[in-house]
Structures are given as C-alpha cells and as structure tokens.
Amino acid sequence: MCGIVAYIGNREATPILLEGLKRLEYRGYDSAGLAVVNGGLKVCRAVGRVSVLEERVEGDGGFTGTLGLAHTRWATHGSVTEANAHPHHDERNGIALVHNGIIENYAALKTYLQERGHVFKSETDTEVLTRLIGELYDGDLESAVQAALREVTGAYAIAVICEREPDSLVVARKGSPLIVGIGSDEYIIASDPSAIVAHAAQALTLEDYNVVKVTREGFRSSTLDNIPLTPKVQQLELDLEQIELGSYSHYMQKEIFEQPNALRNTLRGRLDRAEGRVVLGGVSAFAKEIVKARRFILTAQGTALHSAMIGEYLLEDLAKVPTECEYASEFRYRNPIIEDGTVVVAVSQSGETADTLSALHEAHERGALALGVVNVVGSTIARETDAGIYLRVGPEIGVASTKAFTGQVAVLTLLAMFVARRRFMSPDDCADLIRELEAIPGKIETILAGAERIREVTEKHIERENWLFLGRGYNYPVAMEGALKLKEISYIHAEGMPAAEMKHGPIALINDGMPAVFLANRGRQYDKVMSNISEVKSRGGHIIAVATEGDQNIRSLADDVLYVPECPECLSPMLTVVPLQLMAYYAAVARGHDVDKPRNLAKSVTVE
Ligand code: M6R
C-alpha cells in the first residue's frame, strides 16, 4: 500500500527519494509525490508510476536540496488524482507531510479547520492532518506535530518538513511501520527497510506514539507529550542482494525459484532428528500453554489464510487438537467465543495486515494466548503477539505471495509436530517425519527443473477466461491458493474448491475445453479425486492433473499431467502448490501483465 521515504543529510535528497520510491513500488500504489526544502518548499505530484514523477521532477530542474520527503499513494480517501496524492502542504507555514494510514476523526477536524479559514484542495484525511499541524505551528515543528497527533484518532506513519526549519525532519508512528535508517551524517526514513538498506546498516524502528525529530547531527525520540525516550538502534537484517532481481525477470519468478533455499532457512536449527523432536525457540517460553491448548484458532487473509487452512488440518491430524481457521476480517466482528486454553495464531507474511491485526487484538483481549507466524521481523503482528515463529524466507517483494506460503506451511507443520511430540507422537515417528520434511526443499528443486513443461501446458489454455482448481483434504486449500494466484496476476477468473463440492453446483460451469486443475497426488482420497476427474472429463472439461511421480493410471483420465515427487500427504501442499504458482506466473507473462505490480493490488493491506 502507501510508502514513505524521507531524507536529511548532506547529499542531494531527490535522487535518494526517487530511488527509495522505486524500491517501494512493489507494495502497490496509484500516484506518487515528492517535496524538498531549499530556501522555500517545492512540491511535485503525479498520477501513475514513479517514472512519471521522476520525469516531471527532472524536467523542472529545481528540486535541489538536502532535505525532502516522498510518497507512493494507494487511494483510500478520495479518488486517484494529483490533488489527492501526497505530499500535502500547508501554504501558510510551508509545511509538507506524507502519511500512511487513516485519520478516523478527519471529518470533525476538517470542520474545525474550515472554521479557521483553511481551504482544502483534496478529499484526503491526510490534508486535514497537514493543515492541523500548520494551524498549531508556532515556530517549532516537533511541538506542532506532537500537539496535532494528540487530537488524532486512527493510524499513521508520517514524515513532516517545514520551509522555516531547513535543518529538521519530524516523523511519528501509530499502527503503521516507520524506520529511521542511520547512515554516516545522514538519515533515510522509510516505511519499509527495502528503501533504506542501500544507505544504512543500522536503524531505529519507531514504536506507537513515538515522535522523532531528526537533524543532520542526530535524532531525539519522545512521546506525544514530549517525554524523552531512549531510542533502540538495531542492525538492519536485510542486505541489498536479497531485494535485487539478479538474473530473474520478475520478483515473483525469483521467489518461486528461491523456495528450496528459503525452506532450508525456515527449517534450519529447528529439527532435531537424533532426539526426534522439533525445537522452536520463539515459543519455548509458552511451551506449556501451547502443548496444553484445548483449541487453536488460526486467522489470516488471502494466501496466508490458505496456509492457515492447511495448518488446521495439520494441528488436528498430527497434534489432535481441535482447530478452527477463519478469515481474520470475519472472526473479528462475529463476537467470537474464546474459552480458557485457546491459542490464537495470526499468520501473515508482512505482519502488518490490518484485518489480521484486529482479529489478533480481539482474541488477545478475550484472553487467548496470541502467537504469530510472520515473515517480516519486528513487524506489528510480530511485536504484538505473546510469542511467535518467524518464517525466515527472506523479503517477499512480488505482490503474489509464493515463498511465504510454503514457509507458512512449513512453520505450521513444525508447530503441529511440536505439540504432537509433546502429547503422544513417538520420537521415532517424529524423526521419520523430520526426515521427510528435510527432503522437501530438494523435491521442490525437482519440480522447478520441470518449469518449462508447466509453461507449455499453461500456454495451451491462455485464451480461456474461466478455470477451476479442485482438491481434497490437505490439497483443498492448495486449490484455493492456485485459483487466487491465477486471478491476482493474470486477471483470469478462477475458482478453487473442494473437489466434491463441484458437483453441488459449479459443475454447471463446465464447457468444452474448460481447464480444470486437479490436485490428484496419492493420498487418502485419491480414488475419490479420480471419480471427480471423470465427472469433469465426461462433461468436456480439460483435465490438468498434479499427480505423484510414477502414477501411470492418471494418464488415462488427465489430458495433461504435471508430476511432483512422492511425500507424506501432510507435507504434500509444499510440493503441489509449486506447479500452480508457476502456471499463474506463466499465464500472466503470456498475457503481457506486469507480474510484480498487478492492478488494484497492494503487497501489504493495512486498511480493514
Ligand atoms: O502480509 P499478509 O500475509 O498478511 O497478507 C495477506 C494477504 O493480503 C496476501 O496473502 C494476499 O492475498 C496476496 N496478494 C496473495 O498473493
């Protein structure tokens, strides 16, 4: 969604701000803007790509100076127009502001400001906050920001500059991430570490209600009431190579191919085959509560929900603990019953998804132990849970989530084994499953080696506008995930569902040659899946089956077979999803879409 970059130092700000915005493009946006202070305040905004803004700024030639800020906007309040793009500014005092989040009480504040003569130029909540700071400005930007934020309800990460204070930049946070990257005699502030990693190795992560005044000489952190805080500076756990494309054409492609090594990182140090046990340092302090849990609730959105659905099967199958999985957005508002012994697990790549965060708060407030299964270290969900297990799959930049999915499934498998082993699973059974888990990355490599054939099969159907994805048991969520992947980047309509559900209605959709992708690997429901394949085939559907290597039987039913190596059924989603990720990727490429920046989508959805 929206992205912030700001700079204060001794170098020209504009090139650093534009480079930072380009690194944030993957988050999804519809307009961009930039402001610098050099004598006066200079602002430029543009609808569309950062490259449009760059052309304008460079064409103008006047965007010089060593203090500035920039933004990519994903519209929430007001349509996609230049007037609604950030930075917003208050001409009276030469204040410019960029904002991620939502100011909930903006309407009342706007009326108050209009009564004082402010004339609004946009439809945004952000302009209200900008003008409120301007209204309260009395020669000290930091105090004006603190005073304005005391009046505000909602969520924000902001950066503010003022032409009257060319040596300072003020930033603040509540509910939306913001990091101050510390370079040598310079500071780069961003909502995402990828925008600062090229310039800083250390960073200060703002906590809620922190206001930080940054000058070229240092920074000062305080509360909204100006009580000084001791800032915690940390090493940035990201290097440039991790966020560069290298030899790949798209981040999604890179991340699909990174999965074997990403999973090796997820598993590293967490499997003790000799002792037949799983070691999860991040949750060990709560091991007793987790092992004695009477119920797990897994909650997430999108791809993370699909991995959570697999987690539900794993926890019930391996650990035998009653488990429910639910969309965070629904769970939050249905007055959920949380009994003693409930453990809620929030699953999220970004750790910033607003729906998931709200569900987590609700469950936590009602007494559940809150665990996070998160990729981004130090993200809000990671910080607001009692304990958690990081995915360790590295930064995921493609909007379509791929390696985070397999990482989430791997972590939920570890969690289920952790509980199972402490309840009744024998060390030998655990050691056997560990051996199989350790073999998964190599098996994914085998699937990836056959990517070309997956591309050929996909391209045969590239003109079709409707696809079905069908699976049973552990592979029902994989079918949902395959459909979501295809939809979000190739804009082809796809539905994923339990294979048995098809005959209760969706079978009416099947027409001649309609692609139906079946997850038909060997497992408890293999024969039943074969019957479902026959039902679709006899109505003219084109069957693409994801099957277990060596299964010749399936060739008599399927038009195309994509093989995956054999593995225990409970681990199979980490394999069967890979051909579906590749199909979605090749379909989007064949249709000429911008794979990493799909229309209307944002990488991390920070509004409910
Ligand atoms: O960061 P999160 O895992 O919490 O994000 C949840 C969903 O927004 C995300 O998985 C989304 O569905 C992806 N675009 C799927 O590829």
PDB file of C-alpha atoms in Angstrom, residues 91-188:
ATOM      1  CA  GLU A  91       0.980  27.105   2.409  1.00  0.00           C
ATOM      2  CA  ARG A  92       0.740  29.381   5.442  1.00  0.00           C
ATOM      3  CA  ASN A  93       3.811  27.886   7.083  1.00  0.00           C
ATOM      4  CA  GLY A  94       5.382  25.936   4.224  1.00  0.00           C
ATOM      5  CA  ILE A  95       4.730  22.560   5.841  1.00  0.00           C
ATOM      6  CA  ALA A  96       4.679  19.353   3.768  1.00  0.00           C
ATOM      7  CA  LEU A  97       3.585  15.954   5.029  1.00  0.00           C
ATOM      8  CA  VAL A  98       3.373  12.351   3.792  1.00  0.00           C
ATOM      9  CA  HIS A  99       1.173   9.816   5.546  1.00  0.00           C
ATOM     10  CA  ASN A 100       0.418   6.109   5.597  1.00  0.00           C
ATOM     11  CA  GLY A 101      -2.729   5.054   7.449  1.00  0.00           C
ATOM     12  CA  ILE A 102      -6.145   6.561   8.091  1.00  0.00           C
ATOM     13  CA  ILE A 103      -7.157   9.516  10.261  1.00  0.00           C
ATOM     14  CA  GLU A 104     -10.549   8.360  11.558  1.00  0.00           C
ATOM     15  CA  ASN A 105     -11.751  11.663  13.047  1.00  0.00           C
ATOM     16  CA  TYR A 106     -10.752  13.685   9.980  1.00  0.00           C
ATOM     17  CA  ALA A 107     -14.301  14.964   9.350  1.00  0.00           C
ATOM     18  CA  ALA A 108     -14.597  16.745  12.718  1.00  0.00           C
ATOM     19  CA  LEU A 109     -11.064  18.135  12.421  1.00  0.00           C
ATOM     20  CA  LYS A 110     -11.799  19.373   8.904  1.00  0.00           C
ATOM     21  CA  THR A 111     -14.841  21.327  10.082  1.00  0.00           C
ATOM     22  CA  TYR A 112     -12.762  22.866  12.864  1.00  0.00           C
ATOM     23  CA  LEU A 113     -10.063  23.915  10.380  1.00  0.00           C
ATOM     24  CA  GLN A 114     -12.561  25.261   7.829  1.00  0.00           C
ATOM     25  CA  GLU A 115     -13.996  27.450  10.542  1.00  0.00           C
ATOM     26  CA  ARG A 116     -10.497  28.866  10.937  1.00  0.00           C
ATOM     27  CA  GLY A 117     -10.243  29.733   7.268  1.00  0.00           C
ATOM     28  CA  HIS A 118      -8.424  26.709   5.824  1.00  0.00           C
ATOM     29  CA  VAL A 119      -9.411  25.954   2.241  1.00  0.00           C
ATOM     30  CA  PHE A 120      -8.982  22.293   1.334  1.00  0.00           C
ATOM     31  CA  LYS A 121      -7.628  21.268  -2.031  1.00  0.00           C
ATOM     32  CA  SER A 122      -8.055  17.496  -1.768  1.00  0.00           C
ATOM     33  CA  GLU A 123     -10.540  14.938  -0.479  1.00  0.00           C
ATOM     34  CA  THR A 124      -7.989  13.304   1.817  1.00  0.00           C
ATOM     35  CA  ASP A 125      -7.730  12.780   5.548  1.00  0.00           C
ATOM     36  CA  THR A 126      -4.010  13.498   5.157  1.00  0.00           C
ATOM     37  CA  GLU A 127      -4.543  17.103   4.125  1.00  0.00           C
ATOM     38  CA  VAL A 128      -6.569  17.548   7.331  1.00  0.00           C
ATOM     39  CA  LEU A 129      -3.623  16.401   9.440  1.00  0.00           C
ATOM     40  CA  THR A 130      -1.230  18.618   7.466  1.00  0.00           C
ATOM     41  CA  ARG A 131      -3.374  21.697   7.999  1.00  0.00           C
ATOM     42  CA  LEU A 132      -3.901  20.847  11.667  1.00  0.00           C
ATOM     43  CA  ILE A 133      -0.121  20.829  12.161  1.00  0.00           C
ATOM     44  CA  GLY A 134       0.026  24.134  10.267  1.00  0.00           C
ATOM     45  CA  GLU A 135      -2.709  25.593  12.484  1.00  0.00           C
ATOM     46  CA  LEU A 136      -0.821  24.587  15.642  1.00  0.00           C
ATOM     47  CA  TYR A 137       2.605  25.646  14.346  1.00  0.00           C
ATOM     48  CA  ASP A 138       4.245  28.285  16.475  1.00  0.00           C
ATOM     49  CA  GLY A 139       7.857  28.178  15.328  1.00  0.00           C
ATOM     50  CA  ASP A 140       8.548  24.589  16.472  1.00  0.00           C
ATOM     51  CA  LEU A 141       7.609  21.772  14.086  1.00  0.00           C
ATOM     52  CA  GLU A 142       8.195  18.981  16.606  1.00  0.00           C
ATOM     53  CA  SER A 143       5.793  20.557  19.139  1.00  0.00           C
ATOM     54  CA  ALA A 144       3.185  21.209  16.446  1.00  0.00           C
ATOM     55  CA  VAL A 145       3.322  17.563  15.321  1.00  0.00           C
ATOM     56  CA  GLN A 146       3.007  16.322  18.905  1.00  0.00           C
ATOM     57  CA  ALA A 147       0.076  18.642  19.577  1.00  0.00           C
ATOM     58  CA  ALA A 148      -1.729  17.670  16.365  1.00  0.00           C
ATOM     59  CA  LEU A 149      -1.279  13.951  16.950  1.00  0.00           C
ATOM     60  CA  ARG A 150      -2.777  14.288  20.413  1.00  0.00           C
ATOM     61  CA  GLU A 151      -6.012  15.311  18.646  1.00  0.00           C
ATOM     62  CA  VAL A 152      -5.995  12.485  16.133  1.00  0.00           C
ATOM     63  CA  THR A 153      -7.580   9.037  16.253  1.00  0.00           C
ATOM     64  CA  GLY A 154      -6.659   6.421  13.698  1.00  0.00           C
ATOM     65  CA  ALA A 155      -3.439   5.035  12.315  1.00  0.00           C
ATOM     66  CA  TYR A 156      -0.460   6.867  10.957  1.00  0.00           C
ATOM     67  CA  ALA A 157       3.146   6.850   9.942  1.00  0.00           C
ATOM     68  CA  ILE A 158       4.091  10.401   8.953  1.00  0.00           C
ATOM     69  CA  ALA A 159       7.086  12.439   7.875  1.00  0.00           C
ATOM     70  CA  VAL A 160       6.874  16.241   8.030  1.00  0.00           C
ATOM     71  CA  ILE A 161       9.132  19.079   6.867  1.00  0.00           C
ATOM     72  CA  CYS A 162       8.793  22.848   7.097  1.00  0.00           C
ATOM     73  CA  GLU A 163      10.459  25.515   4.984  1.00  0.00           C
ATOM     74  CA  ARG A 164      11.087  27.570   8.114  1.00  0.00           C
ATOM     75  CA  GLU A 165      13.113  24.687   9.650  1.00  0.00           C
ATOM     76  CA  PRO A 166      15.532  23.539   6.939  1.00  0.00           C
ATOM     77  CA  ASP A 167      17.590  21.512   9.407  1.00  0.00           C
ATOM     78  CA  SER A 168      14.984  19.137  10.745  1.00  0.00           C
ATOM     79  CA  LEU A 169      12.567  16.451   9.773  1.00  0.00           C
ATOM     80  CA  VAL A 170       9.879  15.139  12.134  1.00  0.00           C
ATOM     81  CA  VAL A 171       8.459  11.623  11.914  1.00  0.00           C
ATOM     82  CA  ALA A 172       5.870   9.772  14.012  1.00  0.00           C
ATOM     83  CA  ARG A 173       4.075   6.476  14.151  1.00  0.00           C
ATOM     84  CA  LYS A 174       0.934   4.820  15.410  1.00  0.00           C
ATOM     85  CA  GLY A 175      -0.122   1.493  13.932  1.00  0.00           C
ATOM     86  CA  SER A 176       1.800   1.819  10.665  1.00  0.00           C
ATOM     87  CA  PRO A 177       5.512   1.000  10.358  1.00  0.00           C
ATOM     88  CA  LEU A 178       8.283   3.574  10.089  1.00  0.00           C
ATOM     89  CA  ILE A 179      12.056   3.158  10.345  1.00  0.00           C
ATOM     90  CA  VAL A 180      14.851   5.709  10.663  1.00  0.00           C
ATOM     91  CA  GLY A 181      17.911   4.387   8.788  1.00  0.00           C
ATOM     92  CA  ILE A 182      21.157   5.722  10.196  1.00  0.00           C
ATOM     93  CA  GLY A 183      23.846   6.466   7.589  1.00  0.00           C
ATOM     94  CA  SER A 184      27.035   8.460   8.045  1.00  0.00           C
ATOM     95  CA  ASP A 185      25.919  12.034   8.743  1.00  0.00           C
ATOM     96  CA  GLU A 186      22.598  11.323   7.063  1.00  0.00           C
ATOM     97  CA  TYR A 187      19.265   9.705   7.855  1.00  0.00           C
ATOM     98  CA  ILE A 188      16.883   7.930   5.478  1.00  0.00           C
TER      99      ILE A 188
END
